[in-house]
Amino acid sequence: MIDTRDVVHAPPGPLSLAARGVSLPAAAAFRRPMSAPRSVPRVLGLGLLLCDLLACAPTIRTPLKQALPSVTGDSSTATGPCLGEPARIDLGGPAVGGALADLDGDGVKDLALAALGPGGGAAVFFRHDGQGGLEPSMRVPIPQTPTAIVAGDFNNDGLDDLVIGAADPPALHVLLARGRGEFIAGATPLRVAPEALWVARVDGDESLDLLALDAGGKAVRTLLGDGHGEWKEGKRSALPARVQPAALTLVDADRDQILDLAVLGDSRSDAVVTLVRGDGRGEFGKTLQRRVVGRGARALLGAPLAGDDGHDLLALVDAAGPGAGSPVAAVLVHNGPLEYAAVGYFVPGPLGDATLSDLDRDGDLDLVSAAADGSAVHVVPGDGRGGFAQAQSRRATGLGAAVLVLDGNRPTVLAFGPGSQQLHVFPVTRCGG
């Protein structure tokens, strides 16, 4: 085991924030073709129920030491991205997941939320005008309790489709796009309800597959896509620790062109990142490496953070180690097969969900994260070398702990989650501008 107590920690002063990574998927079950009984196709028009919602990483090119000034807050990024006052949209129930997809074929990503409600749940659609404006458009009922939602071109026709995981009983609901906001709906029963879903190619072909986290967070299951919007049950892989959805991601840690699983979990008194090898057929087995990154696992993100296409990692934890009280984001920069250099950054407080996006259009990924208690959303500009500058925070009441970034001419940060019945829409501004 490689113990990253070699992580460099900033002195508790100016705050810098790094982020969490998420992404994983799988699911088990027997499949039912979408044409089977109980899965009657229906064409759904995006404009049929207007306002229904309202009414009704390869090699590091820059030495890591050059990123260290960001540990104490790089003042050169003081004019980076900040969040404006949010608009609030009532959802009629808490959202358990969100996905970005071009729902109406206009070339702009829209928003789809999986929301809870009386008698089950619904997929709730919002049109995006490309400038940060969202218009509620349609609500598609789901008879079961939704647990997750993902988007992708699952039948290789160039259109964004949706898959919604559900419980009571476990199932996948598939909405295959027909264009102009119309979908064909079908369902596939599952043996275990998916707590979360992710999209990835895990078996070496060109079709998108799904990975699902089993309810309880102890294993992942693979659903192999056939390129026509149907799924074949793959393998179940036990996880090295019980985890939350935010604590999983996929990276090519050993650079063999096959995705591996990265898991952030608590082991005794330590928070540990465990890398598990993918076999290229949808199964994850051999442990490749374990690294201690602090105490109290929160979230994990995988992304190229150091100016190249490396599979870097950011782990959010509650503290650097025993006796340390400040939450920390540990950046693991991918220098080569299973080679990581580590730097730690103090963060504003315990964080829940997080994502990475270039909010200020400077070519570097910035961190967007939600406070674990739903009290604030934080933005921290990245420097493109594995470092992050001072955090900018926006507090609001009634926030959920999940975040997404809606891209466009004006990036927009979205906050929602089980703890809130509202969607908060934050415009991105320039700090001090």
Short mmCIF file of C-alpha atoms in Angstrom, two decimals:
data_model
loop_
_atom_site.label_atom_id
_atom_site.label_comp_id
_atom_site.label_asym_id
_atom_site.label_seq_id
_atom_site.Cartn_x
_atom_site.Cartn_y
_atom_site.Cartn_z
CA MET A 1 0.00 0.00 0.00
CA ILE A 2 1.31 3.43 -0.87
CA ASP A 3 0.46 5.82 1.92
CA THR A 4 0.03 9.37 0.62
CA ARG A 5 0.98 11.01 3.79
CA ASP A 6 3.48 12.44 1.32
CA VAL A 7 0.59 14.74 0.43
CA VAL A 8 1.62 18.37 0.92
CA HIS A 9 -1.00 20.29 2.92
CA ALA A 10 -1.50 24.01 2.80
CA PRO A 11 -1.33 25.96 6.02
CA PRO A 12 -4.79 26.84 7.34
CA GLY A 13 -5.12 30.30 5.86
CA PRO A 14 -6.33 31.33 2.40
CA LEU A 15 -8.61 28.61 1.17
CA SER A 16 -7.96 26.58 -1.95
CA LEU A 17 -10.28 23.93 -3.17
CA ALA A 18 -9.84 20.82 -5.25
CA ALA A 19 -12.57 18.42 -6.16
CA ARG A 20 -14.29 15.21 -6.15
CA GLY A 21 -14.79 12.83 -8.99
CA VAL A 22 -17.57 10.55 -9.83
CA SER A 23 -18.38 8.06 -12.41
CA LEU A 24 -19.23 4.45 -12.32
CA PRO A 25 -21.99 2.11 -13.47
CA ALA A 26 -23.39 -1.40 -13.84
CA ALA A 27 -26.54 -3.40 -13.24
CA ALA A 28 -27.81 -6.89 -13.03
CA ALA A 29 -31.04 -8.46 -14.20
CA PHE A 30 -32.74 -10.31 -16.91
CA ARG A 31 -33.65 -8.07 -19.81
CA ARG A 32 -36.95 -7.62 -21.55
CA PRO A 33 -37.04 -6.26 -25.12
CA MET A 34 -38.65 -2.88 -25.37
CA SER A 35 -41.34 -4.33 -27.58
CA ALA A 36 -42.43 -6.85 -24.93
CA PRO A 37 -45.73 -6.53 -23.08
CA ARG A 38 -45.59 -4.25 -20.04
CA SER A 39 -43.20 -2.14 -22.08
CA VAL A 40 -45.64 -0.59 -24.52
CA PRO A 41 -43.82 2.00 -26.65
CA ARG A 42 -45.25 5.47 -26.52
CA VAL A 43 -44.13 8.59 -28.36
CA LEU A 44 -43.66 11.52 -26.03
CA GLY A 45 -43.73 15.07 -27.38
CA LEU A 46 -41.56 17.56 -25.51
CA GLY A 47 -44.04 20.30 -26.26
CA LEU A 48 -47.21 18.42 -25.36
CA LEU A 49 -47.31 19.44 -21.72
CA LEU A 50 -45.96 22.97 -21.69
CA CYS A 51 -45.50 24.34 -18.20
CA ASP A 52 -46.64 21.05 -16.70
CA LEU A 53 -43.95 21.43 -14.09
CA LEU A 54 -45.13 24.85 -12.98
CA ALA A 55 -48.78 24.09 -13.02
CA CYS A 56 -50.07 21.41 -12.86
CA ALA A 57 -3.92 11.65 -17.61
CA PRO A 58 -0.21 10.59 -20.11
CA THR A 59 2.75 12.60 -18.82
CA ILE A 60 2.77 15.77 -16.74
CA ARG A 61 4.18 18.53 -18.89
CA THR A 62 4.48 21.04 -16.05
CA PRO A 63 6.41 20.00 -12.91
CA LEU A 64 4.05 19.64 -9.97
CA LYS A 65 6.12 22.05 -7.88
CA GLN A 66 4.99 24.86 -10.18
CA ALA A 67 1.44 24.29 -8.96
CA LEU A 68 2.33 24.64 -5.29
CA PRO A 69 1.73 28.43 -5.07
CA SER A 70 -1.95 27.62 -5.55
CA VAL A 71 -1.90 25.69 -2.27
CA THR A 72 -2.03 28.97 -0.39
CA GLY A 73 -4.27 30.70 -2.89
CA ASP A 74 -3.02 32.15 -6.15
CA SER A 75 -3.96 35.85 -6.21
CA SER A 76 -3.60 35.97 -10.01
CA THR A 77 -6.93 34.14 -10.29
CA ALA A 78 -8.81 36.60 -8.05
CA THR A 79 -10.87 37.71 -11.04
CA GLY A 80 -11.95 34.17 -11.85
CA PRO A 81 -15.49 32.77 -11.85
CA CYS A 82 -18.04 33.64 -9.16
CA LEU A 83 -21.72 32.80 -8.81
CA GLY A 84 -24.54 35.33 -8.99
CA GLU A 85 -27.82 35.30 -7.11
CA PRO A 86 -29.74 32.12 -8.03
CA ALA A 87 -33.13 31.80 -9.65
CA ARG A 88 -35.36 29.19 -7.99
CA ILE A 89 -37.69 26.74 -9.73
CA ASP A 90 -40.15 24.65 -7.73
CA LEU A 91 -39.91 20.96 -8.70
CA GLY A 92 -42.92 19.69 -6.77
CA GLY A 93 -40.66 17.11 -5.11
CA PRO A 94 -36.96 16.44 -4.56
CA ALA A 95 -34.73 15.54 -7.52
CA VAL A 96 -32.55 12.45 -7.04
CA GLY A 97 -30.44 12.94 -10.17
CA GLY A 98 -29.87 15.07 -13.24
CA ALA A 99 -28.51 14.68 -16.77
CA LEU A 100 -27.67 17.05 -19.62
CA ALA A 101 -28.99 16.13 -23.07
CA ASP A 102 -30.14 17.84 -26.26
CA LEU A 103 -33.81 17.01 -25.79
CA ASP A 104 -35.28 19.01 -28.69
CA GLY A 105 -32.57 18.67 -31.34
CA ASP A 106 -31.49 22.32 -31.45
CA GLY A 107 -27.84 21.58 -30.70
CA VAL A 108 -28.02 22.98 -27.14
CA LYS A 109 -27.86 20.76 -24.06
CA ASP A 110 -31.06 20.79 -22.02
CA LEU A 111 -31.74 19.48 -18.51
CA ALA A 112 -33.53 16.30 -17.44
CA LEU A 113 -34.14 15.61 -13.75
CA ALA A 114 -35.36 12.43 -12.07
CA ALA A 115 -37.73 13.68 -9.38
CA LEU A 116 -39.77 12.07 -6.64
CA GLY A 117 -43.49 12.67 -6.34
CA PRO A 118 -46.83 11.19 -5.31
CA GLY A 119 -47.37 7.68 -6.69
CA GLY A 120 -43.79 7.27 -7.94
CA GLY A 121 -41.71 9.80 -9.77
CA ALA A 122 -41.10 11.54 -13.06
CA ALA A 123 -38.52 12.66 -15.59
CA VAL A 124 -38.80 16.45 -15.62
CA PHE A 125 -37.53 18.26 -18.72
CA PHE A 126 -36.30 21.84 -19.08
CA ARG A 127 -35.43 23.56 -22.35
CA HIS A 128 -32.18 25.55 -22.30
CA ASP A 129 -31.88 28.71 -24.39
CA GLY A 130 -28.07 28.55 -24.51
CA GLN A 131 -27.78 31.69 -22.38
CA GLY A 132 -28.47 30.08 -19.01
CA GLY A 133 -32.26 30.36 -19.20
CA LEU A 134 -34.37 27.27 -18.43
CA GLU A 135 -38.00 26.74 -19.43
CA PRO A 136 -40.00 23.86 -17.91
CA SER A 137 -41.43 21.79 -20.76
CA MET A 138 -42.62 18.29 -19.87
CA ARG A 139 -43.03 15.81 -17.05
CA VAL A 140 -42.94 12.08 -17.92
CA PRO A 141 -44.46 9.91 -15.14
CA ILE A 142 -42.45 6.94 -13.82
CA PRO A 143 -44.51 4.36 -11.90
CA GLN A 144 -41.59 3.34 -9.65
CA THR A 145 -39.33 5.39 -7.42
CA PRO A 146 -36.54 6.93 -9.55
CA THR A 147 -33.00 6.58 -8.24
CA ALA A 148 -30.73 7.91 -11.02
CA ILE A 149 -30.70 9.31 -14.56
CA VAL A 150 -28.05 9.38 -17.31
CA ALA A 151 -27.91 10.54 -20.93
CA GLY A 152 -26.11 9.19 -24.00
CA ASP A 153 -26.59 8.02 -27.57
CA PHE A 154 -27.49 4.45 -26.71
CA ASN A 155 -28.78 3.40 -30.15
CA ASN A 156 -26.12 5.13 -32.29
CA ASP A 157 -28.49 7.42 -34.20
CA GLY A 158 -26.81 10.70 -33.23
CA LEU A 159 -29.55 11.72 -30.76
CA ASP A 160 -29.36 11.98 -26.98
CA ASP A 161 -31.32 9.28 -25.17
CA LEU A 162 -32.11 8.91 -21.46
CA VAL A 163 -31.98 5.99 -19.02
CA ILE A 164 -33.61 6.25 -15.59
CA GLY A 165 -32.93 3.78 -12.79
CA ALA A 166 -35.82 2.92 -10.48
CA ALA A 167 -36.70 0.89 -7.39
CA ASP A 168 -39.91 -0.73 -6.07
CA PRO A 169 -39.47 -2.89 -8.14
CA PRO A 170 -35.97 -2.44 -9.64
CA ALA A 171 -35.96 -1.43 -13.31
CA LEU A 172 -34.38 0.65 -16.04
CA HIS A 173 -36.64 3.03 -17.95
CA VAL A 174 -35.28 3.85 -21.40
CA LEU A 175 -36.33 6.93 -23.39
CA LEU A 176 -34.96 6.65 -26.94
CA ALA A 177 -35.01 10.00 -28.76
CA ARG A 178 -36.90 10.34 -32.03
CA GLY A 179 -35.98 14.00 -32.55
CA ARG A 180 -37.99 17.20 -31.97
CA GLY A 181 -38.50 16.29 -28.32
CA GLU A 182 -40.15 12.92 -28.95
CA PHE A 183 -39.13 9.65 -27.32
CA ILE A 184 -39.99 5.96 -27.44
CA ALA A 185 -40.26 4.60 -23.91
CA GLY A 186 -39.46 1.09 -22.73
CA ALA A 187 -38.41 -0.68 -19.55
CA THR A 188 -36.07 -3.46 -18.46
CA PRO A 189 -36.58 -5.17 -15.07
CA LEU A 190 -33.54 -5.54 -12.81
CA ARG A 191 -32.71 -7.80 -9.91
CA VAL A 192 -31.18 -5.02 -7.82
CA ALA A 193 -32.14 -1.35 -7.77
CA PRO A 194 -29.36 0.94 -9.05
CA GLU A 195 -28.38 3.58 -6.52
CA ALA A 196 -26.51 5.44 -9.26
CA LEU A 197 -25.74 5.05 -12.97
CA TRP A 198 -22.81 6.07 -15.18
CA VAL A 199 -22.11 5.80 -18.89
CA ALA A 200 -18.87 4.26 -20.20
CA ARG A 201 -17.48 1.87 -22.79
CA VAL A 202 -16.24 -1.04 -20.69
CA ASP A 203 -16.24 -4.06 -23.04
CA GLY A 204 -14.14 -2.82 -25.96
CA ASP A 205 -16.86 -2.28 -28.57
CA GLU A 206 -18.26 1.02 -29.84
CA SER A 207 -21.60 0.83 -28.03
CA LEU A 208 -22.19 2.73 -24.81
CA ASP A 209 -22.54 0.60 -21.69
CA LEU A 210 -23.90 1.34 -18.23
CA LEU A 211 -22.40 0.80 -14.82
CA ALA A 212 -24.72 0.77 -11.82
CA LEU A 213 -23.96 1.02 -8.14
CA ASP A 214 -26.01 -1.52 -6.22
CA ALA A 215 -28.28 -0.15 -3.51
CA GLY A 216 -26.17 -0.10 -0.37
CA GLY A 217 -22.95 0.75 -2.23
CA LYS A 218 -21.19 -2.62 -1.88
CA ALA A 219 -20.91 -3.66 -5.55
CA VAL A 220 -21.20 -2.45 -9.12
CA ARG A 221 -22.91 -4.22 -12.02
CA THR A 222 -22.32 -3.88 -15.73
CA LEU A 223 -25.06 -3.53 -18.33
CA LEU A 224 -23.58 -4.02 -21.79
CA GLY A 225 -25.26 -1.96 -24.50
CA ASP A 226 -26.09 -3.57 -27.83
CA GLY A 227 -26.09 -0.32 -29.81
CA HIS A 228 -29.88 -0.46 -30.22
CA GLY A 229 -30.93 0.80 -26.80
CA GLU A 230 -31.15 -2.59 -25.09
CA TRP A 231 -28.92 -4.08 -22.43
CA LYS A 232 -27.32 -7.43 -21.60
CA GLU A 233 -26.50 -8.20 -18.00
CA GLY A 234 -22.77 -8.26 -17.32
CA LYS A 235 -20.70 -9.04 -14.26
CA ARG A 236 -21.16 -8.06 -10.63
CA SER A 237 -17.98 -6.73 -9.04
CA ALA A 238 -17.66 -6.33 -5.27
CA LEU A 239 -16.20 -3.02 -4.12
CA PRO A 240 -13.28 -2.70 -1.68
CA ALA A 241 -15.37 -0.48 0.59
CA ARG A 242 -18.97 0.56 0.97
CA VAL A 243 -19.26 3.83 -0.93
CA GLN A 244 -21.57 6.65 -1.84
CA PRO A 245 -22.20 7.45 -5.54
CA ALA A 246 -19.99 10.55 -5.34
CA ALA A 247 -17.00 8.39 -4.37
CA LEU A 248 -16.57 6.42 -7.61
CA THR A 249 -14.94 7.25 -10.91
CA LEU A 250 -13.32 5.52 -13.91
CA VAL A 251 -9.72 6.17 -14.98
CA ASP A 252 -7.06 4.34 -16.97
CA ALA A 253 -4.72 4.10 -13.98
CA ASP A 254 -2.29 1.62 -15.57
CA ARG A 255 -2.47 3.10 -19.08
CA ASP A 256 -3.43 -0.13 -20.80
CA GLN A 257 -6.27 1.54 -22.74
CA ILE A 258 -8.85 -0.18 -20.49
CA LEU A 259 -10.82 1.75 -17.90
CA ASP A 260 -10.15 0.93 -14.27
CA LEU A 261 -12.27 1.68 -11.22
CA ALA A 262 -11.23 4.24 -8.62
CA VAL A 263 -13.04 4.03 -5.27
CA LEU A 264 -12.77 6.41 -2.31
CA GLY A 265 -13.85 4.71 0.90
CA ASP A 266 -13.19 4.62 4.63
CA SER A 267 -10.90 1.85 5.87
CA ARG A 268 -10.63 1.79 9.67
CA SER A 269 -9.52 5.35 10.48
CA ASP A 270 -8.30 6.29 6.99
CA ALA A 271 -9.90 7.47 3.76
CA VAL A 272 -8.35 5.35 1.01
CA VAL A 273 -8.38 5.60 -2.79
CA THR A 274 -8.37 2.05 -4.19
CA LEU A 275 -7.65 1.42 -7.87
CA VAL A 276 -9.24 -1.76 -9.26
CA ARG A 277 -8.29 -3.12 -12.69
CA GLY A 278 -10.89 -3.40 -15.44
CA ASP A 279 -10.63 -6.51 -17.60
CA GLY A 280 -12.05 -4.96 -20.78
CA ARG A 281 -15.13 -7.19 -20.59
CA GLY A 282 -17.07 -5.26 -17.97
CA GLU A 283 -15.61 -6.75 -14.80
CA PHE A 284 -13.41 -5.14 -12.14
CA GLY A 285 -11.28 -7.43 -10.01
CA LYS A 286 -7.59 -7.12 -9.10
CA THR A 287 -6.61 -4.31 -6.74
CA LEU A 288 -3.84 -2.29 -8.36
CA GLN A 289 -3.05 0.22 -5.64
CA ARG A 290 -4.31 1.72 -2.37
CA ARG A 291 -3.47 5.23 -1.22
CA VAL A 292 -4.36 6.90 2.04
CA VAL A 293 -5.59 10.46 1.41
CA GLY A 294 -6.86 11.53 4.83
CA ARG A 295 -9.85 10.74 7.03
CA GLY A 296 -13.57 10.75 6.25
CA ALA A 297 -14.28 9.93 2.58
CA ARG A 298 -16.57 12.34 0.74
CA ALA A 299 -16.14 12.33 -3.04
CA LEU A 300 -13.78 11.48 -5.88
CA LEU A 301 -13.34 13.00 -9.35
CA GLY A 302 -11.27 11.87 -12.31
CA ALA A 303 -10.20 14.40 -14.96
CA PRO A 304 -7.12 15.79 -16.77
CA LEU A 305 -6.11 18.49 -14.29
CA ALA A 306 -2.41 19.02 -14.99
CA GLY A 307 -2.40 20.39 -18.52
CA ASP A 308 -2.42 17.06 -20.36
CA ASP A 309 -4.75 14.12 -20.95
CA GLY A 310 -3.69 12.26 -17.83
CA HIS A 311 -6.17 10.47 -15.61
CA ASP A 312 -5.69 12.62 -12.51
CA LEU A 313 -7.79 12.23 -9.36
CA LEU A 314 -9.21 14.59 -6.74
CA ALA A 315 -10.33 13.15 -3.44
CA LEU A 316 -12.43 15.17 -0.99
CA VAL A 317 -12.03 14.13 2.64
CA ASP A 318 -13.05 15.55 6.00
CA ALA A 319 -9.49 15.93 7.36
CA ALA A 320 -5.86 15.43 6.39
CA GLY A 321 -5.28 12.91 9.19
CA PRO A 322 -5.65 12.22 12.90
CA GLY A 323 -6.19 15.41 14.87
CA ALA A 324 -6.60 17.56 11.75
CA GLY A 325 -9.84 19.49 11.68
CA SER A 326 -9.88 21.08 8.23
CA PRO A 327 -11.45 19.30 5.23
CA VAL A 328 -8.97 18.63 2.45
CA ALA A 329 -9.00 18.03 -1.29
CA ALA A 330 -6.12 15.71 -2.23
CA VAL A 331 -4.99 16.07 -5.85
CA LEU A 332 -3.33 12.93 -7.24
CA VAL A 333 -1.54 13.88 -10.47
CA HIS A 334 -1.11 10.92 -12.84
CA ASN A 335 2.54 10.86 -13.97
CA GLY A 336 2.59 7.35 -15.47
CA PRO A 337 1.16 3.84 -15.02
CA LEU A 338 0.10 3.74 -11.36
CA GLU A 339 2.36 6.71 -10.60
CA TYR A 340 0.72 9.59 -8.77
CA ALA A 341 2.16 12.76 -7.22
CA ALA A 342 0.03 14.20 -4.43
CA VAL A 343 -0.75 17.69 -3.15
CA GLY A 344 -3.41 18.66 -0.60
CA TYR A 345 -5.61 21.77 -0.50
CA PHE A 346 -7.75 22.97 2.38
CA VAL A 347 -11.40 23.42 1.44
CA PRO A 348 -14.18 25.58 2.96
CA GLY A 349 -16.01 22.77 4.76
CA PRO A 350 -17.38 19.25 4.35
CA LEU A 351 -18.46 18.89 0.73
CA GLY A 352 -21.08 16.66 -0.84
CA ASP A 353 -21.33 16.52 -4.61
CA ALA A 354 -18.80 18.15 -6.95
CA THR A 355 -18.01 18.47 -10.63
CA LEU A 356 -15.36 20.04 -12.86
CA SER A 357 -16.00 22.55 -15.66
CA ASP A 358 -14.19 25.43 -17.36
CA LEU A 359 -16.45 28.17 -16.00
CA ASP A 360 -14.31 31.15 -17.00
CA ARG A 361 -13.31 29.82 -20.44
CA ASP A 362 -9.57 30.02 -19.77
CA GLY A 363 -8.92 26.42 -20.81
CA ASP A 364 -8.49 25.12 -17.25
CA LEU A 365 -11.00 23.05 -15.31
CA ASP A 366 -12.55 24.74 -12.28
CA LEU A 367 -14.09 23.00 -9.31
CA VAL A 368 -17.79 23.39 -8.51
CA SER A 369 -18.94 21.77 -5.28
CA ALA A 370 -21.88 21.81 -2.91
CA ALA A 371 -21.64 21.98 0.87
CA ALA A 372 -22.63 18.68 2.46
CA ASP A 373 -25.37 20.42 4.47
CA GLY A 374 -26.82 22.16 1.39
CA SER A 375 -25.95 25.63 2.66
CA ALA A 376 -23.69 26.85 -0.16
CA VAL A 377 -22.13 26.24 -3.55
CA HIS A 378 -18.37 26.79 -3.91
CA VAL A 379 -16.35 27.62 -7.03
CA VAL A 380 -12.56 27.30 -7.16
CA PRO A 381 -10.57 28.21 -10.28
CA GLY A 382 -8.05 25.65 -11.46
CA ASP A 383 -4.63 26.64 -12.82
CA GLY A 384 -4.25 23.78 -15.33
CA ARG A 385 -1.22 22.40 -13.47
CA GLY A 386 -3.02 20.43 -10.77
CA GLY A 387 -3.44 23.46 -8.53
CA PHE A 388 -6.44 25.47 -7.37
CA ALA A 389 -6.82 29.04 -6.14
CA GLN A 390 -9.03 30.61 -3.49
CA ALA A 391 -12.59 29.39 -3.15
CA GLN A 392 -15.51 31.71 -3.89
CA SER A 393 -18.76 30.74 -2.17
CA ARG A 394 -22.40 31.58 -2.69
CA ARG A 395 -24.80 30.81 0.13
CA ALA A 396 -28.51 30.24 -0.37
CA THR A 397 -31.37 28.68 1.54
CA GLY A 398 -32.98 25.41 0.54
CA LEU A 399 -30.08 24.11 -1.56
CA GLY A 400 -29.61 20.46 -2.39
CA ALA A 401 -26.19 18.84 -2.23
CA ALA A 402 -25.97 17.85 -5.94
CA VAL A 403 -24.46 20.08 -8.63
CA LEU A 404 -24.30 20.17 -12.44
CA VAL A 405 -22.89 22.74 -14.85
CA LEU A 406 -25.06 23.62 -17.84
CA ASP A 407 -22.74 24.73 -20.61
CA GLY A 408 -23.49 27.34 -23.26
CA ASN A 409 -22.55 30.91 -24.10
CA ARG A 410 -23.07 31.60 -20.40
CA PRO A 411 -22.22 28.63 -18.16
CA THR A 412 -24.80 28.03 -15.44
CA VAL A 413 -24.42 26.09 -12.19
CA LEU A 414 -27.40 24.00 -11.09
CA ALA A 415 -27.98 22.82 -7.52
CA PHE A 416 -30.63 20.29 -6.50
CA GLY A 417 -30.92 17.08 -4.49
CA PRO A 418 -33.02 14.96 -2.15
CA GLY A 419 -32.83 17.61 0.58
CA SER A 420 -34.55 20.26 -1.55
CA GLN A 421 -37.72 20.58 -3.61
CA GLN A 422 -36.24 23.39 -5.69
CA LEU A 423 -33.81 23.72 -8.56
CA HIS A 424 -31.37 26.59 -7.93
CA VAL A 425 -29.96 28.17 -11.10
CA PHE A 426 -26.77 30.18 -10.52
CA PRO A 427 -25.43 32.48 -13.27
CA VAL A 428 -21.64 32.48 -13.58
CA THR A 429 -20.05 35.94 -13.32
CA ARG A 430 -16.48 37.23 -13.08
CA CYS A 431 -15.39 37.97 -9.54
CA GLY A 432 -15.26 41.71 -8.99
CA GLY A 433 -16.75 42.30 -12.44
#
